[in-house]
CSV table of C-alpha atoms and ligand atoms in Angstrom, one decimal:
chain,number,residue,atom,x,y,z
J,1,MET,CA,-10.2,-7.5,-16.4
J,2,SER,CA,-13.8,-9.1,-16.1
J,3,ASN,CA,-15.3,-9.3,-13.4
J,4,ARG,CA,-16.4,-13.2,-13.0
J,5,SER,CA,-18.0,-13.3,-9.7
J,6,LYS,CA,-21.9,-14.3,-9.5
J,7,LYS,CA,-24.2,-12.3,-7.7
J,8,ALA,CA,-26.1,-14.7,-4.9
J,9,PRO,CA,-29.4,-15.7,-5.5
J,10,LYS,CA,-32.1,-13.3,-3.7
J,11,ILE,CA,-33.0,-16.6,-1.9
J,12,MET,CA,-29.3,-15.7,0.0
J,13,LYS,CA,-31.3,-12.9,1.8
J,14,CYS,CA,-28.1,-11.9,3.8
J,15,GLU,CA,-24.2,-13.0,5.2
J,16,ASN,CA,-24.5,-16.4,6.5
J,17,LYS,CA,-23.3,-16.8,10.2
J,18,PHE,CA,-20.6,-19.7,9.4
J,19,CYS,CA,-16.7,-19.3,11.0
J,20,ALA,CA,-15.0,-18.4,7.8
J,21,GLY,CA,-14.0,-21.4,5.2
J,22,CYS,CA,-16.7,-23.3,6.6
J,23,GLY,CA,-17.9,-25.8,3.8
J,24,HIS,CA,-21.2,-25.4,4.9
J,25,SER,CA,-21.7,-22.0,3.3
J,26,LEU,CA,-20.5,-23.1,-0.1
J,27,PHE,CA,-23.3,-25.9,0.0
J,28,ASP,CA,-25.9,-23.5,1.0
J,29,ARG,CA,-24.7,-21.1,-1.8
J,30,ILE,CA,-25.2,-24.1,-4.1
J,31,LEU,CA,-28.5,-25.3,-2.6
J,32,GLY,CA,-29.9,-21.8,-2.9
J,33,GLU,CA,-29.1,-21.7,-6.9
J,34,VAL,CA,-30.9,-24.8,-7.6
J,35,LEU,CA,-34.3,-24.1,-5.8
J,36,THR,CA,-33.8,-20.7,-7.7
J,37,GLU,CA,-33.3,-22.4,-10.9
J,38,MET,CA,-35.8,-24.9,-10.6
J,39,ASN,CA,-38.3,-22.1,-9.5
J,40,ILE,CA,-39.3,-24.3,-6.4
J,41,ILE,CA,-38.5,-21.9,-3.6
J,42,GLY,CA,-42.4,-21.3,-2.7
J,43,GLU,CA,-42.8,-25.5,-3.1
J,44,THR,CA,-39.9,-26.1,-0.9
J,45,ILE,CA,-39.7,-27.1,2.9
J,46,VAL,CA,-36.3,-27.9,4.3
J,47,CYS,CA,-36.2,-30.0,7.2
J,48,SER,CA,-33.3,-28.5,9.3
J,49,ASP,CA,-31.3,-31.0,11.3
J,50,ILE,CA,-29.4,-29.7,14.4
J,51,GLY,CA,-25.8,-28.9,14.0
J,52,CYS,CA,-23.8,-26.1,12.7
J,53,ASN,CA,-25.4,-27.0,9.3
J,54,HIS,CA,-28.8,-25.9,10.7
J,55,MET,CA,-27.0,-22.2,10.3
J,56,PHE,CA,-28.3,-22.2,6.8
J,57,GLN,CA,-31.8,-20.9,7.9
J,58,TYR,CA,-30.6,-17.6,9.1
J,59,SER,CA,-29.3,-16.9,5.5
J,60,MET,CA,-31.6,-18.7,3.5
J,61,ALA,CA,-35.2,-17.0,2.6
J,62,VAL,CA,-36.8,-20.8,2.8
J,63,ASP,CA,-40.0,-22.5,4.6
J,64,VAL,CA,-38.1,-24.7,7.3
J,65,ILE,CA,-39.2,-27.2,10.0
J,66,VAL,CA,-36.8,-28.4,12.9
J,67,PRO,CA,-37.7,-31.5,14.3
J,68,PRO,CA,-35.3,-33.2,16.8
J,69,HIS,CA,-32.0,-33.6,16.0
J,70,GLY,CA,-31.0,-36.9,14.2
J,71,LYS,CA,-34.5,-37.7,13.1
J,72,MET,CA,-34.2,-36.7,9.5
J,73,GLY,CA,-35.5,-39.7,7.9
J,74,ALA,CA,-38.7,-39.9,9.8
J,75,ALA,CA,-39.5,-36.3,9.9
J,76,LEU,CA,-38.7,-36.1,6.0
J,77,THR,CA,-41.1,-39.3,5.7
J,78,ALA,CA,-43.8,-37.4,7.7
J,79,GLN,CA,-43.5,-34.2,5.8
J,80,LYS,CA,-44.0,-35.8,2.5
J,81,ARG,CA,-47.1,-37.9,3.5
J,82,VAL,CA,-48.6,-34.9,5.2
J,83,ARG,CA,-47.6,-32.8,2.5
J,84,PRO,CA,-46.9,-34.5,-1.0
J,85,ASP,CA,-47.1,-31.1,-3.1
J,86,LYS,CA,-44.3,-30.1,-1.3
J,87,TYR,CA,-40.7,-30.9,-2.2
J,88,ALA,CA,-39.1,-32.8,1.5
J,89,ILE,CA,-35.3,-31.6,1.7
J,90,THR,CA,-33.2,-32.4,4.7
J,91,ILE,CA,-29.7,-30.6,5.3
J,92,ALA,CA,-28.0,-32.8,8.1
J,93,GLY,CA,-24.6,-33.5,9.1
J,94,ASP,CA,-22.7,-36.7,9.4
J,95,GLY,CA,-23.1,-36.8,13.5
J,96,GLY,CA,-26.7,-36.2,12.9
J,97,ALA,CA,-27.4,-38.5,9.8
J,98,TYR,CA,-25.0,-41.2,10.7
J,99,ALA,CA,-24.8,-41.7,14.2
J,100,ILE,CA,-28.0,-40.8,16.5
J,101,GLY,CA,-29.7,-40.7,13.1
J,102,LEU,CA,-28.5,-43.8,11.3
J,103,ALA,CA,-31.4,-46.1,12.0
J,104,GLU,CA,-34.1,-43.2,10.7
J,105,THR,CA,-31.7,-42.9,7.9
J,106,VAL,CA,-31.9,-46.5,6.9
J,107,ALA,CA,-35.2,-47.0,7.7
J,108,ALA,CA,-36.2,-44.4,5.0
J,109,ALA,CA,-34.0,-45.5,2.2
J,110,THR,CA,-35.2,-49.1,2.9
J,111,ARG,CA,-39.0,-47.9,2.3
J,112,ASN,CA,-37.2,-46.1,-0.7
J,113,GLU,CA,-39.8,-42.8,0.6
J,114,ASN,CA,-39.5,-40.1,-2.2
J,115,VAL,CA,-37.3,-37.6,0.1
J,116,THR,CA,-33.9,-35.9,-0.4
J,117,MET,CA,-31.4,-35.9,2.0
J,118,PHE,CA,-28.4,-33.7,2.3
J,119,VAL,CA,-25.4,-35.0,4.5
J,120,MET,CA,-22.5,-32.5,5.2
J,121,ASN,CA,-19.2,-34.9,6.1
J,122,ASN,CA,-17.1,-33.1,8.4
J,123,THR,CA,-15.8,-35.8,10.0
J,124,LEU,CA,-16.8,-34.9,13.3
J,125,TYR,CA,-19.5,-33.2,15.5
J,126,ALA,CA,-18.5,-29.7,14.6
J,127,MET,CA,-21.0,-27.6,16.8
J,128,THR,CA,-21.1,-29.3,20.2
J,129,GLY,CA,-16.9,-28.7,20.1
J,130,GLY,CA,-15.7,-31.4,17.4
J,131,GLN,CA,-16.4,-34.7,19.1
J,132,ALA,CA,-15.4,-37.7,17.1
J,133,ALA,CA,-18.3,-39.1,15.1
J,134,PRO,CA,-18.3,-42.7,13.1
J,135,THR,CA,-17.3,-40.7,10.4
J,136,THR,CA,-13.9,-39.5,11.9
J,137,GLN,CA,-11.0,-40.9,10.4
J,138,LEU,CA,-8.4,-43.2,12.0
J,139,GLY,CA,-5.8,-41.1,13.2
J,140,GLN,CA,-7.6,-38.3,13.3
J,141,ILE,CA,-7.3,-35.8,16.0
J,142,SER,CA,-10.8,-34.8,17.8
J,143,ALA,CA,-11.9,-33.4,21.2
J,144,SER,CA,-12.9,-37.0,22.1
J,145,THR,CA,-9.5,-38.6,20.2
J,146,PRO,CA,-6.6,-36.8,21.7
J,147,LYS,CA,-4.6,-38.9,20.5
J,148,GLY,CA,-6.0,-39.6,17.2
J,149,ARG,CA,-8.4,-42.2,16.4
J,150,THR,CA,-7.5,-45.5,16.8
J,151,GLU,CA,-9.4,-49.3,16.1
J,152,LYS,CA,-8.4,-50.8,19.2
J,153,ASP,CA,-10.1,-48.0,21.5
J,154,HIS,CA,-12.4,-46.6,19.1
J,155,GLY,CA,-13.4,-48.9,16.4
J,156,LEU,CA,-12.5,-48.2,12.4
J,157,ASP,CA,-14.6,-45.6,10.8
J,158,PHE,CA,-17.9,-46.1,9.1
J,159,ASP,CA,-18.4,-45.4,5.5
J,160,VAL,CA,-22.5,-45.4,5.5
J,161,PHE,CA,-22.3,-46.2,1.8
J,162,ASN,CA,-21.6,-49.6,2.1
J,163,VAL,CA,-24.8,-50.1,3.7
J,164,MET,CA,-27.0,-47.7,1.4
J,165,ARG,CA,-25.2,-48.8,-2.1
J,166,ASN,CA,-27.2,-51.8,-1.7
J,167,LEU,CA,-30.5,-50.7,-0.8
J,168,ASP,CA,-33.1,-50.3,-3.8
J,169,ILE,CA,-32.9,-46.0,-3.4
J,170,ALA,CA,-33.0,-43.6,-6.4
J,171,TYR,CA,-29.9,-41.9,-6.1
J,172,LEU,CA,-26.8,-42.0,-4.1
J,173,ALA,CA,-23.8,-39.6,-4.4
J,174,ARG,CA,-20.6,-38.2,-2.9
J,175,THR,CA,-19.2,-35.0,-3.9
J,176,SER,CA,-17.1,-32.3,-2.1
J,177,VAL,CA,-16.6,-28.6,-2.2
J,178,ALA,CA,-13.2,-28.8,-2.5
J,179,ASN,CA,-12.2,-26.9,-5.9
J,180,PRO,CA,-14.3,-25.5,-8.9
J,181,SER,CA,-14.7,-29.0,-10.3
J,182,GLU,CA,-16.3,-30.5,-7.3
J,183,ILE,CA,-18.5,-27.8,-6.8
J,184,ARG,CA,-20.1,-28.1,-10.1
J,185,LYS,CA,-20.3,-31.6,-9.5
J,186,THR,CA,-22.0,-31.2,-6.5
J,187,LYS,CA,-24.7,-28.8,-7.6
J,188,ASN,CA,-25.3,-31.2,-10.5
J,189,ALA,CA,-26.0,-33.5,-7.8
J,190,VAL,CA,-28.1,-31.4,-5.8
J,191,LYS,CA,-30.3,-31.0,-8.5
J,192,LYS,CA,-30.6,-34.8,-9.6
J,193,ALA,CA,-31.3,-35.4,-6.3
J,194,ILE,CA,-34.6,-33.1,-6.6
J,195,GLU,CA,-35.2,-34.2,-9.5
J,196,LYS,CA,-35.6,-37.5,-8.7
J,197,GLN,CA,-38.3,-36.2,-6.0
J,198,ARG,CA,-40.5,-34.8,-8.4
J,199,ASP,CA,-40.4,-37.5,-10.8
J,200,ASN,CA,-41.7,-39.6,-8.0
J,201,LYS,CA,-38.4,-42.0,-7.9
J,202,GLY,CA,-37.7,-42.7,-4.4
J,203,PHE,CA,-35.2,-41.8,-1.9
J,204,SER,CA,-32.3,-39.7,-2.9
J,205,LEU,CA,-28.8,-38.6,-0.9
J,206,VAL,CA,-26.0,-36.6,-1.4
J,207,GLU,CA,-23.1,-36.6,1.1
J,208,VAL,CA,-20.9,-33.9,0.7
J,209,LEU,CA,-17.5,-33.4,2.1
J,210,VAL,CA,-17.3,-30.3,3.9
J,211,PRO,CA,-14.6,-28.5,5.9
J,212,CYS,CA,-14.5,-27.3,9.4
J,213,PRO,CA,-11.4,-25.5,9.9
J,214,THR,CA,-12.4,-24.3,13.3
J,215,ASN,CA,-12.5,-28.3,14.7
J,216,TRP,CA,-9.9,-29.4,12.6
J,217,GLY,CA,-7.4,-26.7,13.4
J,218,LEU,CA,-6.3,-25.8,10.3
J,219,LYS,CA,-6.3,-22.7,8.3
J,220,PRO,CA,-9.0,-22.8,5.5
J,221,VAL,CA,-7.1,-23.4,2.6
J,222,ASP,CA,-5.2,-26.3,4.5
J,223,ALA,CA,-9.0,-27.3,5.4
J,224,MET,CA,-10.0,-27.5,1.9
J,225,LYS,CA,-6.0,-29.3,1.0
J,226,ARG,CA,-7.4,-32.3,3.4
J,227,ILE,CA,-10.6,-33.2,1.5
J,228,GLU,CA,-8.8,-33.6,-1.5
J,229,ASN,CA,-5.7,-35.1,-0.2
J,230,GLU,CA,-7.1,-37.3,2.3
J,231,LEU,CA,-11.0,-37.3,2.3
J,232,MET,CA,-11.5,-38.2,-1.7
J,233,VAL,CA,-9.1,-40.4,-1.5
J,234,ARG,CA,-10.4,-42.6,1.5
J,235,TYR,CA,-14.3,-42.6,0.0
J,236,GLU,CA,-15.7,-43.4,-3.3
J,237,MET,CA,-16.4,-40.5,-5.3
J,238,GLY,CA,-19.2,-39.5,-7.5
J,239,GLU,CA,-22.8,-41.0,-8.4
J,240,ILE,CA,-23.0,-44.4,-7.1
J,241,ILE,CA,-26.6,-45.0,-7.7
J,242,ASP,CA,-28.9,-43.2,-10.4
J,243,LYS,CA,-32.5,-44.8,-11.7
R,1,TPP,C1,-31.2,-35.5,21.0
R,1,TPP,C2,-30.2,-35.0,21.1
R,1,TPP,N1,-29.1,-35.2,21.2
R,1,TPP,C3,-27.7,-34.3,21.0
R,1,TPP,C4,-27.8,-33.3,20.8
R,1,TPP,C5,-26.8,-32.4,21.1
R,1,TPP,N2,-26.2,-32.0,19.7
R,1,TPP,C6,-26.5,-30.8,19.0
R,1,TPP,S1,-25.5,-30.6,17.4
R,1,TPP,C7,-24.7,-32.1,17.4
R,1,TPP,C8,-24.1,-32.7,16.7
R,1,TPP,C9,-23.8,-32.4,15.1
R,1,TPP,O1,-22.8,-32.9,14.6
R,1,TPP,P1,-23.2,-32.8,13.0
R,1,TPP,O2,-24.6,-33.5,13.2
R,1,TPP,O3,-22.3,-33.9,12.3
R,1,TPP,O4,-23.6,-31.8,12.6
R,1,TPP,P2,-22.1,-30.1,12.7
R,1,TPP,O5,-22.2,-29.3,13.5
R,1,TPP,O6,-21.2,-31.0,12.1
R,1,TPP,O7,-22.6,-29.8,11.1
R,1,TPP,C10,-25.5,-33.0,18.9
R,1,TPP,C11,-24.7,-34.2,19.1
R,1,TPP,C12,-29.2,-32.6,20.7
R,1,TPP,N3,-29.1,-31.5,20.1
R,1,TPP,N4,-30.3,-33.5,20.8
R,2,SF4,S1,-17.4,-24.8,13.8
R,2,SF4,FE1,-17.5,-25.8,11.7
R,2,SF4,S2,-18.7,-26.7,11.1
R,2,SF4,FE2,-18.9,-25.2,12.6
R,2,SF4,S3,-19.6,-23.2,11.7
R,2,SF4,FE3,-17.4,-23.3,12.6
R,2,SF4,S4,-15.9,-24.1,10.6
R,2,SF4,FE4,-18.3,-24.9,10.1
Protein backbone atom coordinates (compact mmCIF):
# COMPACT_ATOMS: atom_id res chain seq x y z
CA MET A 1 0.00 0.00 0.00
CA SER A 2 1.45 3.39 -0.92
CA ASN A 3 2.02 6.02 1.73
CA ARG A 4 0.02 9.04 0.53
CA SER A 5 0.72 11.25 3.54
CA LYS A 6 2.59 14.44 2.72
CA LYS A 7 5.32 15.76 4.99
CA ALA A 8 4.59 19.13 6.57
CA PRO A 9 6.75 21.95 5.17
CA LYS A 10 9.62 23.15 7.39
CA ILE A 11 7.72 26.34 8.26
CA MET A 12 5.50 24.14 10.46
CA LYS A 13 8.17 23.84 13.14
CA CYS A 14 6.33 21.72 15.74
CA GLU A 15 2.96 20.24 16.64
CA ASN A 16 0.13 22.73 16.93
CA LYS A 17 -1.66 23.65 20.18
CA PHE A 18 -5.27 23.48 18.97
CA CYS A 19 -7.96 21.11 20.29
CA ALA A 20 -8.30 17.83 18.41
CA GLY A 21 -10.35 18.40 15.25
CA CYS A 22 -9.96 22.20 15.27
CA GLY A 23 -10.22 23.72 11.80
CA HIS A 24 -7.61 26.40 12.47
CA SER A 25 -4.86 23.77 12.29
CA LEU A 26 -5.91 22.72 8.79
CA PHE A 27 -5.88 26.31 7.58
CA ASP A 28 -2.43 26.92 9.07
CA ARG A 29 -1.02 23.93 7.26
CA ILE A 30 -2.51 25.22 4.00
CA LEU A 31 -1.03 28.70 4.52
CA GLY A 32 2.33 27.17 5.46
CA GLU A 33 2.35 25.18 2.23
CA VAL A 34 1.43 28.22 0.11
CA LEU A 35 4.09 30.49 1.67
CA THR A 36 6.64 27.71 1.14
CA GLU A 37 5.64 27.01 -2.46
CA MET A 38 5.61 30.75 -3.32
CA ASN A 39 9.01 31.07 -1.59
CA ILE A 40 7.89 34.16 0.35
CA ILE A 41 8.26 33.13 4.01
CA GLY A 42 11.01 35.70 4.60
CA GLU A 43 9.01 38.40 2.82
CA THR A 44 5.84 37.92 4.87
CA ILE A 45 4.62 39.40 8.15
CA VAL A 46 1.46 37.84 9.52
CA CYS A 47 -0.71 40.25 11.46
CA SER A 48 -2.25 37.97 14.06
CA ASP A 49 -5.60 38.71 15.65
CA ILE A 50 -6.31 37.61 19.22
CA GLY A 51 -8.45 34.46 19.37
CA CYS A 52 -7.84 30.75 19.07
CA ASN A 53 -6.72 31.48 15.51
CA HIS A 54 -3.66 33.32 16.92
CA MET A 55 -2.12 30.04 18.06
CA PHE A 56 -0.70 29.53 14.55
CA GLN A 57 2.35 31.46 15.74
CA TYR A 58 3.39 28.68 18.14
CA SER A 59 3.82 26.17 15.34
CA MET A 60 4.56 28.33 12.28
CA ALA A 61 8.01 29.88 11.78
CA VAL A 62 7.07 33.24 10.25
CA ASP A 63 7.35 36.88 11.37
CA VAL A 64 4.30 37.98 13.34
CA ILE A 65 2.87 41.15 14.84
CA VAL A 66 -0.08 41.13 17.25
CA PRO A 67 -2.17 44.32 17.19
CA PRO A 68 -5.16 44.90 19.51
CA HIS A 69 -8.05 42.48 18.99
CA GLY A 70 -10.14 43.18 15.90
CA LYS A 71 -8.07 46.01 14.49
CA MET A 72 -6.63 43.97 11.64
CA GLY A 73 -7.90 46.19 8.83
CA ALA A 74 -6.17 49.22 10.36
CA ALA A 75 -3.04 47.35 11.45
CA LEU A 76 -2.57 45.70 8.06
CA THR A 77 -2.95 49.07 6.37
CA ALA A 78 -0.23 50.56 8.57
CA GLN A 79 2.02 47.56 8.12
CA LYS A 80 1.78 47.64 4.32
CA ARG A 81 2.38 51.37 4.14
CA VAL A 82 5.43 51.20 6.41
CA ARG A 83 6.86 48.03 4.83
CA PRO A 84 5.53 47.82 1.26
CA ASP A 85 8.33 45.33 0.54
CA LYS A 86 6.63 42.71 2.79
CA TYR A 87 3.41 40.79 2.26
CA ALA A 88 0.78 42.02 4.76
CA ILE A 89 -1.40 39.08 5.70
CA THR A 90 -3.80 38.55 8.57
CA ILE A 91 -5.29 35.47 10.19
CA ALA A 92 -8.39 36.48 12.15
CA GLY A 93 -11.56 34.97 13.56
CA ASP A 94 -15.09 35.93 12.57
CA GLY A 95 -15.49 37.63 15.97
CA GLY A 96 -12.41 39.78 15.43
CA ALA A 97 -13.01 40.58 11.76
CA TYR A 98 -16.81 40.89 11.67
CA ALA A 99 -17.80 42.11 15.16
CA ILE A 100 -15.34 44.29 17.08
CA GLY A 101 -13.30 44.79 13.89
CA LEU A 102 -16.12 45.16 11.37
CA ALA A 103 -15.48 48.86 10.83
CA GLU A 104 -11.75 48.32 10.26
CA THR A 105 -12.36 45.38 7.91
CA VAL A 106 -14.89 47.26 5.77
CA ALA A 107 -12.86 50.49 5.84
CA ALA A 108 -9.71 48.74 4.59
CA ALA A 109 -11.79 47.11 1.84
CA THR A 110 -13.43 50.42 0.94
CA ARG A 111 -9.97 51.93 0.45
CA ASN A 112 -8.98 48.80 -1.54
CA GLU A 113 -5.80 48.56 0.52
CA ASN A 114 -3.26 46.17 -0.98
CA VAL A 115 -3.51 43.65 1.90
CA THR A 116 -4.81 40.12 2.43
CA MET A 117 -7.23 38.93 5.12
CA PHE A 118 -7.92 35.29 5.98
CA VAL A 119 -10.97 35.05 8.26
CA MET A 120 -11.68 31.78 10.06
CA ASN A 121 -15.47 31.58 10.50
CA ASN A 122 -16.40 29.10 13.25
CA THR A 123 -19.68 30.92 14.01
CA LEU A 124 -18.72 32.04 17.54
CA TYR A 125 -16.07 33.52 19.82
CA ALA A 126 -14.10 30.37 20.55
CA MET A 127 -11.22 31.53 22.71
CA THR A 128 -13.35 33.31 25.31
CA GLY A 129 -15.70 30.37 25.86
CA GLY A 130 -18.00 30.10 22.87
CA GLN A 131 -20.21 33.21 23.07
CA ALA A 132 -22.44 34.18 20.14
CA ALA A 133 -20.96 36.29 17.32
CA PRO A 134 -22.68 38.03 14.38
CA THR A 135 -22.15 34.76 12.46
CA THR A 136 -23.89 32.54 15.02
CA GLN A 137 -26.71 30.82 13.16
CA LEU A 138 -30.40 31.02 14.04
CA GLY A 139 -31.13 28.21 16.48
CA GLN A 140 -27.45 27.71 17.30
CA ILE A 141 -26.68 27.07 20.96
CA SER A 142 -23.74 29.05 22.31
CA ALA A 143 -22.54 30.16 25.75
CA SER A 144 -24.62 33.35 25.44
CA THR A 145 -27.57 31.78 23.57
CA PRO A 146 -28.20 28.67 25.71
CA LYS A 147 -31.64 28.13 24.16
CA GLY A 148 -30.43 28.85 20.64
CA ARG A 149 -30.20 32.14 18.74
CA THR A 150 -33.56 33.69 17.95
CA GLU A 151 -34.39 36.55 15.63
CA LYS A 152 -36.53 38.15 18.33
CA ASP A 153 -33.90 38.20 21.09
CA HIS A 154 -30.58 38.28 19.22
CA GLY A 155 -31.34 39.43 15.68
CA LEU A 156 -30.60 37.69 12.42
CA ASP A 157 -27.10 36.37 11.79
CA PHE A 158 -24.98 38.64 9.62
CA ASP A 159 -23.25 37.67 6.37
CA VAL A 160 -20.51 40.26 5.84
CA PHE A 161 -20.27 39.28 2.19
CA ASN A 162 -23.57 41.11 1.59
CA VAL A 163 -21.54 44.28 2.18
CA MET A 164 -18.21 43.19 0.72
CA ARG A 165 -19.60 41.98 -2.58
CA ASN A 166 -20.54 45.56 -3.53
CA LEU A 167 -17.07 47.01 -2.91
CA ASP A 168 -14.33 47.60 -5.46
CA ILE A 169 -11.86 45.01 -4.14
CA ALA A 170 -9.54 42.54 -5.85
CA TYR A 171 -10.66 39.20 -4.45
CA LEU A 172 -13.43 37.76 -2.27
CA ALA A 173 -13.93 34.05 -1.72
CA ARG A 174 -15.49 31.64 0.74
CA THR A 175 -14.24 28.09 1.16
CA SER A 176 -14.09 25.49 3.94
CA VAL A 177 -11.93 22.69 5.29
CA ALA A 178 -14.80 20.18 5.36
CA ASN A 179 -13.37 17.67 2.86
CA PRO A 180 -10.36 17.18 0.55
CA SER A 181 -12.00 18.99 -2.34
CA GLU A 182 -12.74 22.04 -0.15
CA ILE A 183 -9.20 21.96 1.23
CA ARG A 184 -7.87 22.13 -2.33
CA LYS A 185 -10.19 25.08 -3.05
CA THR A 186 -8.98 26.81 0.11
CA LYS A 187 -5.36 26.38 -0.92
CA ASN A 188 -6.12 27.76 -4.36
CA ALA A 189 -7.95 30.77 -2.85
CA VAL A 190 -5.13 31.48 -0.38
CA LYS A 191 -2.59 31.48 -3.20
CA LYS A 192 -4.73 33.69 -5.43
CA ALA A 193 -5.35 36.20 -2.63
CA ILE A 194 -1.62 36.55 -1.98
CA GLU A 195 -0.96 36.85 -5.71
CA LYS A 196 -3.39 39.80 -5.86
CA GLN A 197 -1.21 41.59 -3.29
CA ARG A 198 1.95 40.64 -5.19
CA ASP A 199 0.44 42.15 -8.36
CA ASN A 200 -0.74 45.31 -6.52
CA LYS A 201 -4.41 44.62 -7.32
CA GLY A 202 -5.70 45.62 -3.88
CA PHE A 203 -7.74 44.15 -1.04
CA SER A 204 -8.49 40.46 -0.79
CA LEU A 205 -10.45 38.48 1.78
CA VAL A 206 -10.89 34.72 1.99
CA GLU A 207 -13.36 33.43 4.56
CA VAL A 208 -12.80 29.82 5.56
CA LEU A 209 -15.58 27.87 7.32
CA VAL A 210 -13.81 25.98 10.12
CA PRO A 211 -15.10 23.65 12.84
CA CYS A 212 -14.80 24.31 16.57
CA PRO A 213 -15.77 20.90 17.98
CA THR A 214 -15.06 22.03 21.54
CA ASN A 215 -17.52 24.94 21.65
CA TRP A 216 -19.99 23.32 19.28
CA GLY A 217 -20.19 20.32 21.63
CA LEU A 218 -19.67 17.95 18.70
CA LYS A 219 -17.21 15.18 17.92
CA PRO A 220 -14.67 16.29 15.27
CA VAL A 221 -16.29 14.18 12.56
CA ASP A 222 -19.77 15.58 13.35
CA ALA A 223 -18.38 19.12 13.43
CA MET A 224 -17.10 18.62 9.85
CA LYS A 225 -20.55 17.31 8.89
CA ARG A 226 -22.14 20.48 10.32
CA ILE A 227 -20.01 22.53 7.95
CA GLU A 228 -21.06 20.48 4.93
CA ASN A 229 -24.73 20.02 5.82
CA GLU A 230 -25.53 23.39 7.38
CA LEU A 231 -22.98 26.14 6.79
CA MET A 232 -22.02 25.36 3.18
CA VAL A 233 -25.74 25.30 2.40
CA ARG A 234 -26.50 28.57 4.17
CA TYR A 235 -23.60 30.55 2.70
CA GLU A 236 -22.63 31.34 -0.88
CA MET A 237 -19.42 29.43 -1.51
CA GLY A 238 -16.55 29.93 -3.97
CA GLU A 239 -15.04 32.97 -5.66
CA ILE A 240 -17.38 35.96 -5.53
CA ILE A 241 -14.98 38.67 -6.73
CA ASP A 242 -11.86 37.95 -8.81
CA LYS A 243 -10.39 40.99 -10.58
C1 LIG B 1 -10.24 44.79 22.78
C2 LIG B 1 -10.52 43.39 23.21
N1 LIG B 1 -11.79 42.99 23.41
C3 LIG B 1 -12.06 41.73 23.78
C4 LIG B 1 -11.04 40.84 23.97
C5 LIG B 1 -11.36 39.42 24.43
N2 LIG B 1 -11.27 38.48 23.33
C6 LIG B 1 -10.16 37.77 23.12
S1 LIG B 1 -10.33 36.69 21.86
C7 LIG B 1 -11.93 37.18 21.61
C8 LIG B 1 -12.83 36.56 20.58
C9 LIG B 1 -12.21 35.65 19.66
O1 LIG B 1 -13.18 35.17 18.76
P1 LIG B 1 -12.85 35.08 17.22
O2 LIG B 1 -12.26 36.36 16.74
O3 LIG B 1 -14.07 34.63 16.50
O4 LIG B 1 -11.69 33.99 17.15
P2 LIG B 1 -11.71 32.44 17.58
O5 LIG B 1 -11.31 32.39 19.02
O6 LIG B 1 -13.08 31.92 17.33
O7 LIG B 1 -10.68 31.81 16.69
C10 LIG B 1 -12.30 38.17 22.51
C11 LIG B 1 -13.66 38.78 22.55
C12 LIG B 1 -9.72 41.27 23.76
N3 LIG B 1 -8.67 40.45 23.86
N4 LIG B 1 -9.49 42.54 23.39
S1 LIG C 1 -11.79 26.06 21.30
FE1 LIG C 1 -12.46 25.69 19.17
S2 LIG C 1 -11.37 27.18 17.87
FE2 LIG C 1 -10.34 27.08 19.89
S3 LIG C 1 -8.66 25.59 19.61
FE3 LIG C 1 -10.42 24.48 20.45
S4 LIG C 1 -11.57 23.71 18.64
FE4 LIG C 1 -10.14 25.32 17.93
